[in-house]
PDB file of C-alpha atoms in Angstrom:
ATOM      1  CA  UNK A   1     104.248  56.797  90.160  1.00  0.00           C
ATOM      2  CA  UNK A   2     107.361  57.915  90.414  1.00  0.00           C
ATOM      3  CA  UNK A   3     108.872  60.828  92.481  1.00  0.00           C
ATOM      4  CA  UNK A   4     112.895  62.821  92.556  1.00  0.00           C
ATOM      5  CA  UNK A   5     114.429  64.401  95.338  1.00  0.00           C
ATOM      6  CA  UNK A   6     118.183  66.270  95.051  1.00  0.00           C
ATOM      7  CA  UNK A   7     120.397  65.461  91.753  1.00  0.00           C
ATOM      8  CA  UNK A   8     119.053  62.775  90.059  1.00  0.00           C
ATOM      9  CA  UNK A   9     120.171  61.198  86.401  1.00  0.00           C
ATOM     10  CA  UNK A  10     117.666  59.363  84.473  1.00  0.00           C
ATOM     11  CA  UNK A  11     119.691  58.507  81.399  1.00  0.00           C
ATOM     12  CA  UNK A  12     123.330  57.265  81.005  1.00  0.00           C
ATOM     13  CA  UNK A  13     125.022  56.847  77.969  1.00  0.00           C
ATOM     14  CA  UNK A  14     125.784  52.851  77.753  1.00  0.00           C
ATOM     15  CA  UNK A  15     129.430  52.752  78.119  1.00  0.00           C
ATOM     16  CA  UNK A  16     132.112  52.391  80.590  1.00  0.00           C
ATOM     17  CA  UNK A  17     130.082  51.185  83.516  1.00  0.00           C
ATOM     18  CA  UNK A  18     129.805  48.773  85.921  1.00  0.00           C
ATOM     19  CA  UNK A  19     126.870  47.026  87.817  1.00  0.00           C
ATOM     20  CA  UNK A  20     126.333  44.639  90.308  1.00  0.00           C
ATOM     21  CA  UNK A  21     123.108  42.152  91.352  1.00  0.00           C
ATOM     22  CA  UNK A  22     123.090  41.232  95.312  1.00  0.00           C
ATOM     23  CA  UNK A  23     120.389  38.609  96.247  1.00  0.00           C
ATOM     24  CA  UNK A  24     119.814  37.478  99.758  1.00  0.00           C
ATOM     25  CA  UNK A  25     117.584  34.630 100.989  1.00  0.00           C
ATOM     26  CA  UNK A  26     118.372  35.095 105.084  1.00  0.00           C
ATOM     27  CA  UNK A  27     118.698  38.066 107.252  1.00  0.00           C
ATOM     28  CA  UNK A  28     121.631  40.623 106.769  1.00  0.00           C
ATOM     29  CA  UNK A  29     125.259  38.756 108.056  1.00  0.00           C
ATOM     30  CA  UNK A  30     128.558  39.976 108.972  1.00  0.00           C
ATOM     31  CA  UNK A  31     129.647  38.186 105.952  1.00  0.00           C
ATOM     32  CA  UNK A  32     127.045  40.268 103.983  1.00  0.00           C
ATOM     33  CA  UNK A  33     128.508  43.556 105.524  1.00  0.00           C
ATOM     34  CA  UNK A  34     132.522  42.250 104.387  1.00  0.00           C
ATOM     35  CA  UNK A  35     131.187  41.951 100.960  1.00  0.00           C
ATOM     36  CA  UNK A  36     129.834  45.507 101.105  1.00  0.00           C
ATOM     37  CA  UNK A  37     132.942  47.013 101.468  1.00  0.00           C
ATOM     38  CA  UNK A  38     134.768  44.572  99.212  1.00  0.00           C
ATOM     39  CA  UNK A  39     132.720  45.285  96.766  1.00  0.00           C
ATOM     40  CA  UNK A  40     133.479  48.771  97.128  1.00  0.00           C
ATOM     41  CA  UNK A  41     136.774  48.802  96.674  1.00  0.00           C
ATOM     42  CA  UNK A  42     136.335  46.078  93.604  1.00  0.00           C
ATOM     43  CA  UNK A  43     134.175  49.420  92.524  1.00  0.00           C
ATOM     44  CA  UNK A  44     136.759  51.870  92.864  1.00  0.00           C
ATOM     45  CA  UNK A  45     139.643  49.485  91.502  1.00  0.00           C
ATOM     46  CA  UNK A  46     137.253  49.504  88.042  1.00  0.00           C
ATOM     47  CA  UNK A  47     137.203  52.846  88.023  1.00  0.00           C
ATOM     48  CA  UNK A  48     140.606  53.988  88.526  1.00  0.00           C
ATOM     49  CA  UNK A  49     141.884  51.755  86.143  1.00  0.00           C
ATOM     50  CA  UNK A  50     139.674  53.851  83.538  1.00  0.00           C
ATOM     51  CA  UNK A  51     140.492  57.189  84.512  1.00  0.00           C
ATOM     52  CA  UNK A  52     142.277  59.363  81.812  1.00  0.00           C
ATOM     53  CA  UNK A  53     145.029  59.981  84.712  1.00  0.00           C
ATOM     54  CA  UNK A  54     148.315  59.317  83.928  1.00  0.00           C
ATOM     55  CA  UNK A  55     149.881  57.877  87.386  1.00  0.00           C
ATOM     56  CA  UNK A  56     153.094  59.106  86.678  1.00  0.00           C
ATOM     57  CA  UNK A  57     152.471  62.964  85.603  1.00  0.00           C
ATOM     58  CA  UNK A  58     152.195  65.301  88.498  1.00  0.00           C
ATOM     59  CA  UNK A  59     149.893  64.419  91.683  1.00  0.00           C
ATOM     60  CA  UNK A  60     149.067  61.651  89.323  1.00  0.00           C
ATOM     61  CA  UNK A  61     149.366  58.660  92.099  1.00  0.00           C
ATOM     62  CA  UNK A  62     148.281  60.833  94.644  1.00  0.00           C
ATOM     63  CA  UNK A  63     145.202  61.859  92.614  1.00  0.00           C
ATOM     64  CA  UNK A  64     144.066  58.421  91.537  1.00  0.00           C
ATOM     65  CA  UNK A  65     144.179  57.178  95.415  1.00  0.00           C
ATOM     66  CA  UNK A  66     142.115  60.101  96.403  1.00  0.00           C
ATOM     67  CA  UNK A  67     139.688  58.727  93.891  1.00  0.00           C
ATOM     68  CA  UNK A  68     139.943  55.391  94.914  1.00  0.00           C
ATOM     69  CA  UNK A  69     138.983  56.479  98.753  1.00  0.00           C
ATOM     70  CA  UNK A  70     135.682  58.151  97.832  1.00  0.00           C
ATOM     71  CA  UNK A  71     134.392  55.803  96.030  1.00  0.00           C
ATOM     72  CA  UNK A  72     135.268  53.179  97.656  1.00  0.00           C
ATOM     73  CA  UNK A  73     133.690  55.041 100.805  1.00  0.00           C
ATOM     74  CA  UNK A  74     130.629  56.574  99.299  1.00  0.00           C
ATOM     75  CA  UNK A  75     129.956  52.597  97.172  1.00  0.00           C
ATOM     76  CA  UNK A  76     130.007  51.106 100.753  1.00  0.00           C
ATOM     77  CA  UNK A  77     128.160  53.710 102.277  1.00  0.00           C
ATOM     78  CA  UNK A  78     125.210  53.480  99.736  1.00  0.00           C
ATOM     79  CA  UNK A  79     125.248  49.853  99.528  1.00  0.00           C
ATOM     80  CA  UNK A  80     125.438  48.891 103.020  1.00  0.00           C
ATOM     81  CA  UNK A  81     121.857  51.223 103.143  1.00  0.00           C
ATOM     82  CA  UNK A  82     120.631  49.356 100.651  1.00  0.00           C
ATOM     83  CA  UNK A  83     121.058  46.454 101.997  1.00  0.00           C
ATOM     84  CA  UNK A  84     120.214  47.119 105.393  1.00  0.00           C
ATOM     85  CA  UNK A  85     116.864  48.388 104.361  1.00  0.00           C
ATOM     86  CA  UNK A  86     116.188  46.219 101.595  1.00  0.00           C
ATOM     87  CA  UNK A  87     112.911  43.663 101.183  1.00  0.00           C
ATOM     88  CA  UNK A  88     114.718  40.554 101.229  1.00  0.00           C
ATOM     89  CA  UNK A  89     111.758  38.800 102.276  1.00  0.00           C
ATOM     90  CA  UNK A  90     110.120  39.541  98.894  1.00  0.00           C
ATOM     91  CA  UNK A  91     113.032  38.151  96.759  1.00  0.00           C
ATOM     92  CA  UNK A  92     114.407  41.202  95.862  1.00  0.00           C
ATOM     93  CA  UNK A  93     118.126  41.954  94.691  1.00  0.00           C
ATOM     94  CA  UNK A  94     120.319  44.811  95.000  1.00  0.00           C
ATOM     95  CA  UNK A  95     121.656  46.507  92.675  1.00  0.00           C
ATOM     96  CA  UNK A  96     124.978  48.289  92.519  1.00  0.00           C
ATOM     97  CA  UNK A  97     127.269  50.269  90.282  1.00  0.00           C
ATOM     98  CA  UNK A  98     128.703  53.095  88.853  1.00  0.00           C
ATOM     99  CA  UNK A  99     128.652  55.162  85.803  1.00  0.00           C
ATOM    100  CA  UNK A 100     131.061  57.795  84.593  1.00  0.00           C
ATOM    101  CA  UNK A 101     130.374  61.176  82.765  1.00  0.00           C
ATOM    102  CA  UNK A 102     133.374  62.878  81.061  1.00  0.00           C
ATOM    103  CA  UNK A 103     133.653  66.250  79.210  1.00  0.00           C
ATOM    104  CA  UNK A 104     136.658  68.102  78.341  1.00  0.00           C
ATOM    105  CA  UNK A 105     137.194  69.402  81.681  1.00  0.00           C
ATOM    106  CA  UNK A 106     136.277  66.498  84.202  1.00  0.00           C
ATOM    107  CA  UNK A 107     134.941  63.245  85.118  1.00  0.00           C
ATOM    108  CA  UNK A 108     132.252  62.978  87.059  1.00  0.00           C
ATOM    109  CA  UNK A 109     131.914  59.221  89.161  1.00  0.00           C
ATOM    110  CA  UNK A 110     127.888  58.279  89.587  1.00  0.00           C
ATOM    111  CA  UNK A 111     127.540  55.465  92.151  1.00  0.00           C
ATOM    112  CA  UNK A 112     124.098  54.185  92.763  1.00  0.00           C
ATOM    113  CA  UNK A 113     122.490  51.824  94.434  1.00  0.00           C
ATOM    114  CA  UNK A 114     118.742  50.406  93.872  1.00  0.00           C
ATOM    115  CA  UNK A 115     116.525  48.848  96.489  1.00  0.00           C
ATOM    116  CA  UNK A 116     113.061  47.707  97.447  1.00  0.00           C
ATOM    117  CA  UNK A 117     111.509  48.794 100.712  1.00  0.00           C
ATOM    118  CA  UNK A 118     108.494  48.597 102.189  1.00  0.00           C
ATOM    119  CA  UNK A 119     106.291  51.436 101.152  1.00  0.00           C
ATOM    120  CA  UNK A 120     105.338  52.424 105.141  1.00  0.00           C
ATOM    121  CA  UNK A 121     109.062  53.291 105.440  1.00  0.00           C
ATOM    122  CA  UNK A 122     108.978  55.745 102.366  1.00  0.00           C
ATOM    123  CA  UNK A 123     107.034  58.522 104.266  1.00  0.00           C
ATOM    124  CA  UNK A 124     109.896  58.931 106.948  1.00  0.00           C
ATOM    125  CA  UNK A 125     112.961  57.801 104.692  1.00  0.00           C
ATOM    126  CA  UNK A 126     111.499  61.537 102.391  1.00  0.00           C
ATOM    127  CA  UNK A 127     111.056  62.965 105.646  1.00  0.00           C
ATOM    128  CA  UNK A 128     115.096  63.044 106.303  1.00  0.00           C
ATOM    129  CA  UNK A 129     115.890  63.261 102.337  1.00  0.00           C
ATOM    130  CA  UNK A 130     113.716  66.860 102.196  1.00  0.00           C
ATOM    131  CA  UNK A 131     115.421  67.693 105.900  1.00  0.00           C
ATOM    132  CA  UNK A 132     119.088  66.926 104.278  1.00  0.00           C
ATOM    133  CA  UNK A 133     118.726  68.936 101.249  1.00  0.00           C
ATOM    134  CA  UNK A 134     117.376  72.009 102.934  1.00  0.00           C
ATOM    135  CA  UNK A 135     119.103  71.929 106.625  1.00  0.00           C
ATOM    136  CA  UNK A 136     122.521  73.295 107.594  1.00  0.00           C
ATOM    137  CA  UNK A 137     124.638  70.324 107.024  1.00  0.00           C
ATOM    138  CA  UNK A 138     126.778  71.269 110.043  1.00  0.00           C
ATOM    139  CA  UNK A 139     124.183  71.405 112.291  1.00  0.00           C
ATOM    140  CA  UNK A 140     122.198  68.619 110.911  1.00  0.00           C
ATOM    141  CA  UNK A 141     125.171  66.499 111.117  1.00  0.00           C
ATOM    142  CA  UNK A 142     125.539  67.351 114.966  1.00  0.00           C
ATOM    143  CA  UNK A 143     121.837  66.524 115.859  1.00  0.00           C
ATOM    144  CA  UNK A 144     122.352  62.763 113.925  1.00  0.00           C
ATOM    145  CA  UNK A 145     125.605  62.291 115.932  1.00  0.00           C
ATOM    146  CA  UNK A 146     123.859  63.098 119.099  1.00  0.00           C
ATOM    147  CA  UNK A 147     120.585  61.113 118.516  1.00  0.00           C
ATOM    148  CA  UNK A 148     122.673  58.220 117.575  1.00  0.00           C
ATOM    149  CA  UNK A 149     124.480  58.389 121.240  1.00  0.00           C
ATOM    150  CA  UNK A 150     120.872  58.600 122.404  1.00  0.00           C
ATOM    151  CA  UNK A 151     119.655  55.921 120.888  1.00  0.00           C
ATOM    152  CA  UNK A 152     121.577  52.406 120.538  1.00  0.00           C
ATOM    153  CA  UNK A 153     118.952  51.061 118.755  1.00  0.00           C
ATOM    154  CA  UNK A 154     118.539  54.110 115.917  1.00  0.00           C
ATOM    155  CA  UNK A 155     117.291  52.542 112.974  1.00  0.00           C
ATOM    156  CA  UNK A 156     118.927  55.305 110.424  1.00  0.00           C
ATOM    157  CA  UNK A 157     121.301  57.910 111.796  1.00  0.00           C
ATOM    158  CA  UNK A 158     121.820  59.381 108.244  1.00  0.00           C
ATOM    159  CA  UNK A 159     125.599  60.233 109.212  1.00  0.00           C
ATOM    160  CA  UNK A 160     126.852  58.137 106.298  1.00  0.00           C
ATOM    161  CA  UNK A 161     124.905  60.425 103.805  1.00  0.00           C
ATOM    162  CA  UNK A 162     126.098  63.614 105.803  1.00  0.00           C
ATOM    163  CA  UNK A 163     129.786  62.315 105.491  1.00  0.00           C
ATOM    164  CA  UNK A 164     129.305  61.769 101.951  1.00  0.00           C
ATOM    165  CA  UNK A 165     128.271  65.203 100.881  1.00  0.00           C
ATOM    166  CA  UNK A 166     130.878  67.286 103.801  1.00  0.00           C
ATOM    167  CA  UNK A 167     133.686  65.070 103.157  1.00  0.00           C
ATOM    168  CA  UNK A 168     133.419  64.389  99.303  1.00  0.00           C
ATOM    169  CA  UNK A 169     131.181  66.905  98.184  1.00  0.00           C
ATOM    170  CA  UNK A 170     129.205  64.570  96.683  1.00  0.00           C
ATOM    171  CA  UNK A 171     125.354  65.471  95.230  1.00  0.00           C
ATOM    172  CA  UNK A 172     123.003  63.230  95.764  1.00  0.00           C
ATOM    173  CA  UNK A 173     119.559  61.540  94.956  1.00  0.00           C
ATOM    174  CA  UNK A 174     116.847  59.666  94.944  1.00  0.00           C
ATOM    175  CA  UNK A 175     114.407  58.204  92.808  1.00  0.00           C
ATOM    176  CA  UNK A 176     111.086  56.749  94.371  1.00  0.00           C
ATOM    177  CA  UNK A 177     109.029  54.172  91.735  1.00  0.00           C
ATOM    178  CA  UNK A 178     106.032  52.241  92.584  1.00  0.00           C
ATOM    179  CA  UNK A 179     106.974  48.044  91.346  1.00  0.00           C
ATOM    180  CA  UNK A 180     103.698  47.135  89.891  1.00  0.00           C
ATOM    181  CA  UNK A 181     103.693  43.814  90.727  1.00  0.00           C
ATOM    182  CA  UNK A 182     103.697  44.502  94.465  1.00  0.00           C
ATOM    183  CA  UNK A 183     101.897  47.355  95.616  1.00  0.00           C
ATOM    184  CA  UNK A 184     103.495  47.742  99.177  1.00  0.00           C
ATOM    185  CA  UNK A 185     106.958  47.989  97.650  1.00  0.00           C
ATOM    186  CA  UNK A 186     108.960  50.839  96.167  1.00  0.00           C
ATOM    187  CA  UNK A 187     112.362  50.886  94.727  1.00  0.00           C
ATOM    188  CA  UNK A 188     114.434  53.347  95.764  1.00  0.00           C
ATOM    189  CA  UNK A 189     117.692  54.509  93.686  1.00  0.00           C
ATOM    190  CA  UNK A 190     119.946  56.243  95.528  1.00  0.00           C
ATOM    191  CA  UNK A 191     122.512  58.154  93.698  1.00  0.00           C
ATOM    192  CA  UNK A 192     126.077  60.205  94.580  1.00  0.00           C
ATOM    193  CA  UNK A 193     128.044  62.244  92.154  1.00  0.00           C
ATOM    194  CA  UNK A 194     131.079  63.240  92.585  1.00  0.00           C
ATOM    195  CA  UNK A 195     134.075  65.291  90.426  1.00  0.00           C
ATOM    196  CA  UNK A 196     137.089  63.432  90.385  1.00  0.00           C
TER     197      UNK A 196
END
């Protein structure tokens, strides 16, 4: 079974891209959450150094360090999620990258991310997916910042995703797919595209 919510891409052509496995045999560590964002930027470093920018023709510099800053934001954003909510317990890796699309006109950046969770989470975690592609983003993103002061504890505040599509424009999406071998687990890819 397999179910799509928002922009989703099933097929990439096989060439400039870059992927990364994360396994993890103990609970989530501050030294798991450093190599989030280090990873990130390792992300963003990739793909600036295979943009068809030149840094020194106009806004050139400035252009490729805008770059740089969303993807590096949006990679952490996406895999610190994954992480967080991934089924470590059942041996499961995360996996991370990016993928580039390039007409004559642009170059579009697709970061993803791809997870296993626990299949009683997937009826909530579609719940705020179908609520964030229909809602008004500015309101939407005011309720999450006030039920996250409400709540210390909040489990998902969804303001990452929020700040991803206001700030960046990003699109985003999901794809939902059964793993055979373990009924109670889905994996989840999470997706963001973005025009750089």
């Amino acid at each position: 079974m397999s179910q799509v919510f928002g922009e989703f891409i099933n097929d990439f052509p096989l060439h400039d891209y870059l992927e990364l496995s994360f396994t993890h045999s103990f609970n989530p560590s501050e030294k798991m959450w450093c190599n989030c964002r280090l990873s990130a930027y390792f992300l963003a470093d990739y793909f600036s150094n295979l943009l068809p920018i030149d840094e020194d023709e106009d806004r050139g510099e400035e252009r490729i360090k805008a770059m740089k800053n969303a993807v590096s934001y949006i990679g952490n954003e996406l895999l610190e999620n994954a992480m967080k909510f991934n089924e470590f317990s059942k041996h499961k890796r995360v996996n991370f990258g990016i993928h580039f699309l390039e007409d004559l006109e642009r170059v579009t950046a697709i970061i993803f991310t791809k997870n296993s969770i626990n299949s009683k989470k997937i009826e909530k975690f579609q719940a705020f997916i179908e609520e964030l592609l229909s809602a008004d983003l500015n309101e939407l993103y005011v309720q999450q910042i006030e039920k996250a002061a409400a709540s210390e504890q909040s489990e998902a505040s969804g303001l990452g995703l929020l700040t991803i599509i206001n700030d960046y424009s990003a699109k985003l999406g999901w794809k939902f797919e059964s793993e055979p071998s373990a009924p109670q687990i889905i994996i989840v890819t999470t997706m963001a595209q973005i025009v750089v």
